[in-house]
Amino acid sequence: MTARDNPTIRTLLERRSIRRFTTEDIDDDTRRVLEEVAQRAPSSQYLNDWSAIRITDPALRGRLADIGRQPYIAEAPLLYVFVADEHRNALIARTRGVEAGNPSFSLDAGYHFTQSQNDAVLALHAMETAANALGLGCVVLGSLLNDVNALIDLLRLPEFTYPVLGLAIGHPDQSPMLKPRLPRSAQFFINDYPADEDSGIGEYLPVFDDVVHRYYDLRHADRPVEAFSMQIAKVATEDVHAKAVLPTAERQGFHLDS
Ligand SMILES: Cc1cc2nc3c(=O)[nH]c(=O)nc-3n(C[C@H](O)[C@H](O)[C@H](O)COP(=O)(O)O)c2cc1C
């Protein structure tokens, strides 16, 4: 038996995003286990500084699908929005006499903002892995952040919270190909970061571009996927000002420069 035969490893090596679900529901027991698994994820400084909002209201699901411009957001039987959450900790600190107005209060600092986002992502990924292990399919939803202000309003997110990502879960109604990944040597280094001339890009990139070009994306089945280098070049010139985190984080009471 090799590591590859291990069921957990197989689940992880076979994971892919699922964007079409059957109408079959996910029972409450399974849902509770998935939630418990997410809570079991590591948490920096044991802050437990994330929350997840399960969206069951059909009208609200529709609004989120509009924000994400992805109809499957409304169609998945289970839908969560994971939230970086120092609000609860601010309330807890208050029980020990520490107020948010206190000059040394730091749950609103950039450091804790990052920490809570990290924790939320780890929890979400644990839930995704658990769902995959049960034969369910998932897709992570960054598209909910297309309009962060609207999302914050819809979910009534209080001070010191910030939406991180959505997770849609359901019984798969599609079986997409595994999406190619870079050669391992392009992402795993030993002891230090390689000099640009040792990056290997000249050798692996043409091959990888070709592999990606042959990948069949069920979302756009009518056209081939663009070469990886072209996808990256487009993102490298994307206008990201509308996506800037700073103003909305400030709205939520976080001071990212502190
Ligand atoms: C942070 C993050 C945000 C993502 N947001 C979306 C999304 O909004 N909609 C979507 O369909 N897929 C989304 N994805 C899924 C990625 O497109 C997908 O993981 C990637 O193309 C690799 O494909 P695979 O998951 O099938 O291996 C997201 C993934 C991550 C990690």
Tab-separated table of C-alpha atoms and ligand atoms in Angstrom:
chain	number	residue	atom	x	y	z
A	1	MET	CA	0.000	0.000	0.000
A	2	THR	CA	1.475	3.324	-1.044
A	3	ALA	CA	0.513	6.809	0.119
A	4	ARG	CA	-1.548	7.153	-3.052
A	5	ASP	CA	-3.814	4.282	-1.973
A	6	ASN	CA	-4.822	6.085	1.197
A	7	PRO	CA	-8.474	7.165	0.912
A	8	THR	CA	-7.824	10.688	2.237
A	9	ILE	CA	-4.971	11.180	-0.226
A	10	ARG	CA	-7.130	9.869	-3.055
A	11	THR	CA	-9.898	12.316	-2.137
A	12	LEU	CA	-7.438	15.195	-2.201
A	13	LEU	CA	-5.725	14.133	-5.415
A	14	GLU	CA	-9.061	13.746	-7.168
A	15	ARG	CA	-10.595	17.024	-6.023
A	16	ARG	CA	-11.968	19.365	-8.638
A	17	SER	CA	-14.529	22.132	-8.643
A	18	ILE	CA	-18.128	21.041	-9.180
A	19	ARG	CA	-20.498	23.626	-10.589
A	20	ARG	CA	-23.616	21.598	-11.302
A	21	PHE	CA	-25.576	19.781	-8.608
A	22	THR	CA	-28.512	17.395	-8.519
A	23	THR	CA	-31.586	18.499	-6.581
A	24	GLU	CA	-30.878	15.896	-3.879
A	25	ASP	CA	-30.610	17.490	-0.442
A	26	ILE	CA	-27.856	17.005	2.084
A	27	ASP	CA	-29.219	15.611	5.326
A	28	ASP	CA	-28.804	17.459	8.614
A	29	ASP	CA	-26.492	14.860	10.133
A	30	THR	CA	-24.067	15.170	7.236
A	31	ARG	CA	-24.262	18.953	7.386
A	32	ARG	CA	-23.497	18.958	11.075
A	33	VAL	CA	-20.463	16.716	10.522
A	34	LEU	CA	-19.189	19.040	7.789
A	35	GLU	CA	-19.564	21.987	10.143
A	36	GLU	CA	-17.771	20.153	12.929
A	37	VAL	CA	-14.911	19.302	10.577
A	38	ALA	CA	-14.575	22.991	9.648
A	39	GLN	CA	-14.395	23.883	13.346
A	40	ARG	CA	-11.639	21.308	13.825
A	41	ALA	CA	-9.297	23.197	11.441
A	42	PRO	CA	-6.242	24.860	12.992
A	43	SER	CA	-6.742	28.366	14.331
A	44	SER	CA	-3.958	30.902	14.743
A	45	GLN	CA	-3.492	31.822	18.429
A	46	TYR	CA	-6.623	29.733	19.031
A	47	LEU	CA	-8.649	32.835	18.200
A	48	ASN	CA	-11.389	30.844	16.440
A	49	ASP	CA	-11.911	34.084	14.571
A	50	TRP	CA	-14.158	33.058	11.717
A	51	SER	CA	-17.830	32.306	11.291
A	52	ALA	CA	-19.837	30.831	8.452
A	53	ILE	CA	-23.302	31.913	7.444
A	54	ARG	CA	-25.469	29.230	5.854
A	55	ILE	CA	-27.740	30.746	3.273
A	56	THR	CA	-31.100	29.003	3.109
A	57	ASP	CA	-33.419	31.842	2.069
A	58	PRO	CA	-34.163	31.443	-1.668
A	59	ALA	CA	-34.420	35.199	-2.260
A	60	LEU	CA	-31.062	35.765	-0.591
A	61	ARG	CA	-29.500	32.926	-2.592
A	62	GLY	CA	-30.780	34.633	-5.719
A	63	ARG	CA	-29.178	37.922	-4.660
A	64	LEU	CA	-25.862	36.191	-4.021
A	65	ALA	CA	-26.033	34.488	-7.427
A	66	ASP	CA	-26.609	37.931	-8.959
A	67	ILE	CA	-23.590	39.374	-7.156
A	68	GLY	CA	-21.455	36.407	-8.213
A	69	ARG	CA	-22.967	36.345	-11.705
A	70	GLN	CA	-23.006	32.537	-11.364
A	71	PRO	CA	-26.405	30.778	-11.306
A	72	TYR	CA	-25.033	27.673	-9.576
A	73	ILE	CA	-24.585	29.754	-6.415
A	74	ALA	CA	-28.363	29.640	-5.968
A	75	GLU	CA	-28.660	25.999	-7.012
A	76	ALA	CA	-26.357	24.215	-4.555
A	77	PRO	CA	-28.247	22.532	-1.697
A	78	LEU	CA	-25.723	23.840	0.827
A	79	LEU	CA	-24.316	27.328	0.586
A	80	TYR	CA	-22.033	29.019	3.098
A	81	VAL	CA	-20.344	32.365	3.271
A	82	PHE	CA	-17.230	32.195	5.433
A	83	VAL	CA	-16.500	35.368	7.312
A	84	ALA	CA	-13.382	36.659	9.040
A	85	ASP	CA	-14.761	37.414	12.465
A	86	GLU	CA	-13.158	39.425	15.246
A	87	HIS	CA	-16.565	40.780	16.248
A	88	ARG	CA	-17.303	37.822	18.495
A	89	ASN	CA	-13.855	38.145	20.057
A	90	ALA	CA	-14.436	41.849	20.681
A	91	LEU	CA	-17.624	40.919	22.571
A	92	ILE	CA	-15.739	38.211	24.462
A	93	ALA	CA	-12.895	40.608	25.338
A	94	ARG	CA	-15.486	43.046	26.638
A	95	THR	CA	-16.592	40.465	29.230
A	96	ARG	CA	-13.066	40.930	30.650
A	97	GLY	CA	-13.205	44.697	30.539
A	98	VAL	CA	-11.413	45.260	27.207
A	99	GLU	CA	-13.380	47.669	25.047
A	100	ALA	CA	-12.939	48.259	21.316
A	101	GLY	CA	-12.424	51.954	22.093
A	102	ASN	CA	-9.416	51.130	24.296
A	103	PRO	CA	-6.173	52.570	22.724
A	104	SER	CA	-4.449	49.178	22.944
A	105	PHE	CA	-7.357	47.250	21.399
A	106	SER	CA	-5.887	45.379	18.422
A	107	LEU	CA	-8.560	42.977	17.132
A	108	ASP	CA	-9.154	45.651	14.477
A	109	ALA	CA	-5.502	45.568	13.299
A	110	GLY	CA	-4.237	44.389	9.925
A	111	TYR	CA	-2.446	41.499	11.580
A	112	HIS	CA	-5.640	40.061	13.047
A	113	PHE	CA	-7.515	40.759	9.817
A	114	THR	CA	-5.049	38.522	7.975
A	115	GLN	CA	-5.111	35.942	10.732
A	116	SER	CA	-8.896	35.678	10.644
A	117	GLN	CA	-8.904	35.379	6.850
A	118	ASN	CA	-6.339	32.576	7.082
A	119	ASP	CA	-8.420	30.760	9.678
A	120	ALA	CA	-11.595	31.135	7.599
A	121	VAL	CA	-9.879	29.711	4.513
A	122	LEU	CA	-8.474	26.744	6.424
A	123	ALA	CA	-11.914	25.982	7.874
A	124	LEU	CA	-13.550	26.253	4.465
A	125	HIS	CA	-11.017	23.937	2.921
A	126	ALA	CA	-11.477	21.374	5.682
A	127	MET	CA	-15.205	21.445	4.961
A	128	GLU	CA	-14.577	21.083	1.235
A	129	THR	CA	-12.308	18.098	1.775
A	130	ALA	CA	-14.797	16.426	4.111
A	131	ALA	CA	-17.595	16.955	1.594
A	132	ASN	CA	-15.448	15.515	-1.190
A	133	ALA	CA	-14.627	12.505	0.981
A	134	LEU	CA	-18.369	11.824	1.222
A	135	GLY	CA	-18.747	11.954	-2.555
A	136	LEU	CA	-20.198	15.455	-2.535
A	137	GLY	CA	-18.939	18.183	-4.853
A	138	CYS	CA	-17.996	21.774	-4.040
A	139	VAL	CA	-16.988	25.041	-5.549
A	140	VAL	CA	-15.275	27.871	-3.725
A	141	LEU	CA	-16.901	31.226	-4.476
A	142	GLY	CA	-14.703	34.290	-4.658
A	143	SER	CA	-17.246	35.836	-7.007
A	144	LEU	CA	-19.401	36.797	-4.011
A	145	LEU	CA	-16.825	39.522	-3.454
A	146	ASN	CA	-17.728	41.172	-6.775
A	147	ASP	CA	-19.729	43.582	-4.656
A	148	VAL	CA	-18.390	43.386	-1.116
A	149	ASN	CA	-20.487	46.295	0.138
A	150	ALA	CA	-23.699	44.672	-1.067
A	151	LEU	CA	-22.662	41.356	0.471
A	152	ILE	CA	-21.895	43.001	3.818
A	153	ASP	CA	-25.307	44.694	3.759
A	154	LEU	CA	-27.213	41.563	2.766
A	155	LEU	CA	-25.599	39.465	5.498
A	156	ARG	CA	-25.717	42.341	7.988
A	157	LEU	CA	-22.081	41.814	8.846
A	158	PRO	CA	-21.155	43.796	11.948
A	159	GLU	CA	-17.995	45.682	12.886
A	160	PHE	CA	-14.773	43.615	12.780
A	161	THR	CA	-16.135	41.066	10.325
A	162	TYR	CA	-15.299	40.669	6.654
A	163	PRO	CA	-16.585	38.205	4.042
A	164	VAL	CA	-13.857	35.856	2.841
A	165	LEU	CA	-15.263	33.245	0.467
A	166	GLY	CA	-18.369	31.250	-0.273
A	167	LEU	CA	-18.607	27.481	-0.499
A	168	ALA	CA	-21.322	25.718	-2.481
A	169	ILE	CA	-21.813	22.015	-1.759
A	170	GLY	CA	-24.057	19.407	-3.347
A	171	HIS	CA	-24.337	16.064	-5.051
A	172	PRO	CA	-22.352	16.360	-8.290
A	173	ASP	CA	-24.266	16.406	-11.535
A	174	GLN	CA	-21.134	16.591	-13.661
A	175	SER	CA	-17.758	14.921	-13.803
A	176	PRO	CA	-15.186	17.459	-14.988
A	177	MET	CA	-11.633	16.550	-15.921
A	178	LEU	CA	-8.980	17.217	-13.334
A	179	LYS	CA	-7.638	20.678	-14.119
A	180	PRO	CA	-3.912	20.553	-14.819
A	181	ARG	CA	-1.423	21.807	-12.267
A	182	LEU	CA	2.063	23.181	-12.772
A	183	PRO	CA	4.932	20.725	-12.562
A	184	ARG	CA	5.732	20.185	-8.888
A	185	SER	CA	9.227	21.642	-9.344
A	186	ALA	CA	7.677	24.964	-10.397
A	187	GLN	CA	5.978	25.368	-7.022
A	188	PHE	CA	8.171	23.436	-4.606
A	189	PHE	CA	11.670	24.767	-3.898
A	190	ILE	CA	14.385	23.616	-1.566
A	191	ASN	CA	15.869	25.939	1.054
A	192	ASP	CA	15.456	29.179	-0.889
A	193	TYR	CA	13.686	30.812	-3.802
A	194	PRO	CA	15.451	30.009	-7.085
A	195	ALA	CA	17.081	32.746	-9.173
A	196	ASP	CA	14.999	33.726	-12.216
A	197	GLU	CA	17.452	32.022	-14.585
A	198	ASP	CA	16.936	28.768	-12.661
A	199	SER	CA	13.120	29.027	-12.682
A	200	GLY	CA	12.754	26.460	-15.462
A	201	ILE	CA	9.953	28.545	-16.992
A	202	GLY	CA	11.536	28.361	-20.458
A	203	GLU	CA	11.312	24.563	-20.375
A	204	TYR	CA	8.020	23.790	-18.679
A	205	LEU	CA	5.845	26.704	-19.759
A	206	PRO	CA	5.363	25.797	-23.449
A	207	VAL	CA	4.468	22.238	-22.435
A	208	PHE	CA	2.132	23.414	-19.668
A	209	ASP	CA	0.481	25.990	-21.950
A	210	ASP	CA	-0.312	23.177	-24.324
A	211	VAL	CA	-1.662	20.895	-21.571
A	212	VAL	CA	-3.941	23.663	-20.262
A	213	HIS	CA	-5.100	24.469	-23.776
A	214	ARG	CA	-6.287	20.866	-24.104
A	215	TYR	CA	-8.128	20.913	-20.772
A	216	TYR	CA	-11.868	20.840	-21.321
A	217	ASP	CA	-13.693	23.386	-19.167
A	218	LEU	CA	-17.358	22.430	-18.774
A	219	ARG	CA	-18.238	26.077	-18.163
A	220	HIS	CA	-17.179	27.046	-21.695
A	221	ALA	CA	-17.497	23.793	-23.567
A	222	ASP	CA	-17.704	25.611	-26.902
A	223	ARG	CA	-14.150	26.939	-26.850
A	224	PRO	CA	-10.710	25.729	-25.831
A	225	VAL	CA	-9.162	27.004	-22.633
A	226	GLU	CA	-6.557	29.713	-23.178
A	227	ALA	CA	-2.899	28.916	-22.650
A	228	PHE	CA	-1.911	29.361	-18.994
A	229	SER	CA	0.606	32.119	-19.781
A	230	MET	CA	-2.118	34.069	-21.596
A	231	GLN	CA	-4.500	33.705	-18.635
A	232	ILE	CA	-1.810	35.020	-16.306
A	233	ALA	CA	-0.917	37.910	-18.631
A	234	LYS	CA	-4.577	38.976	-18.653
A	235	VAL	CA	-4.848	38.878	-14.868
A	236	ALA	CA	-1.571	40.820	-14.668
A	237	THR	CA	-3.234	43.780	-16.401
A	238	GLU	CA	-6.681	43.435	-14.824
A	239	ASP	CA	-8.170	46.543	-13.214
A	240	VAL	CA	-8.294	45.543	-9.565
A	241	HIS	CA	-9.169	48.926	-8.088
A	242	ALA	CA	-12.809	47.990	-7.692
A	243	LYS	CA	-11.698	44.918	-5.749
A	244	ALA	CA	-9.468	46.821	-3.320
A	245	VAL	CA	-9.985	45.518	0.194
A	246	LEU	CA	-8.868	48.623	2.099
A	247	PRO	CA	-12.018	50.809	1.889
A	248	THR	CA	-14.447	48.013	2.751
A	249	ALA	CA	-12.173	46.684	5.502
A	250	GLU	CA	-12.136	50.203	6.983
A	251	ARG	CA	-15.908	50.313	6.744
A	252	GLN	CA	-15.927	47.160	8.886
A	253	GLY	CA	-13.718	48.771	11.511
A	254	PHE	CA	-10.417	47.121	10.516
A	255	HIS	CA	-7.276	49.249	10.239
A	256	LEU	CA	-5.092	47.332	7.818
A	257	ASP	CA	-2.097	49.613	8.289
A	258	SER	CA	-2.016	48.989	12.043
B	1	LIG	C1	-10.188	31.760	-3.660
B	1	LIG	C2	-10.920	31.060	-4.770
B	1	LIG	C3	-12.019	31.662	-5.347
B	1	LIG	C4	-12.725	30.993	-6.361
B	1	LIG	N1	-13.852	31.567	-6.850
B	1	LIG	C5	-14.598	30.893	-7.765
B	1	LIG	C6	-15.846	31.412	-8.194
B	1	LIG	O1	-16.271	32.467	-7.781
B	1	LIG	N2	-16.567	30.697	-9.084
B	1	LIG	C7	-16.130	29.516	-9.580
B	1	LIG	O2	-16.829	28.920	-10.394
B	1	LIG	N3	-14.941	28.978	-9.190
B	1	LIG	C8	-14.174	29.640	-8.282
B	1	LIG	N4	-13.010	29.096	-7.806
B	1	LIG	C9	-12.573	27.789	-8.315
B	1	LIG	C10	-11.373	27.948	-9.235
B	1	LIG	O3	-11.796	28.469	-10.476
B	1	LIG	C11	-10.760	26.540	-9.426
B	1	LIG	O4	-10.348	26.043	-8.170
B	1	LIG	C12	-9.561	26.562	-10.352
B	1	LIG	O5	-9.934	26.957	-11.658
B	1	LIG	C13	-8.924	25.172	-10.430
B	1	LIG	O6	-9.878	24.222	-10.875
B	1	LIG	P1	-10.235	22.954	-9.989
B	1	LIG	O7	-10.740	23.452	-8.671
B	1	LIG	O8	-11.299	22.217	-10.759
B	1	LIG	O9	-8.985	22.158	-9.838
B	1	LIG	C14	-12.292	29.727	-6.817
B	1	LIG	C15	-11.177	29.138	-6.224
B	1	LIG	C16	-10.513	29.789	-5.199
B	1	LIG	C17	-9.324	29.131	-4.548
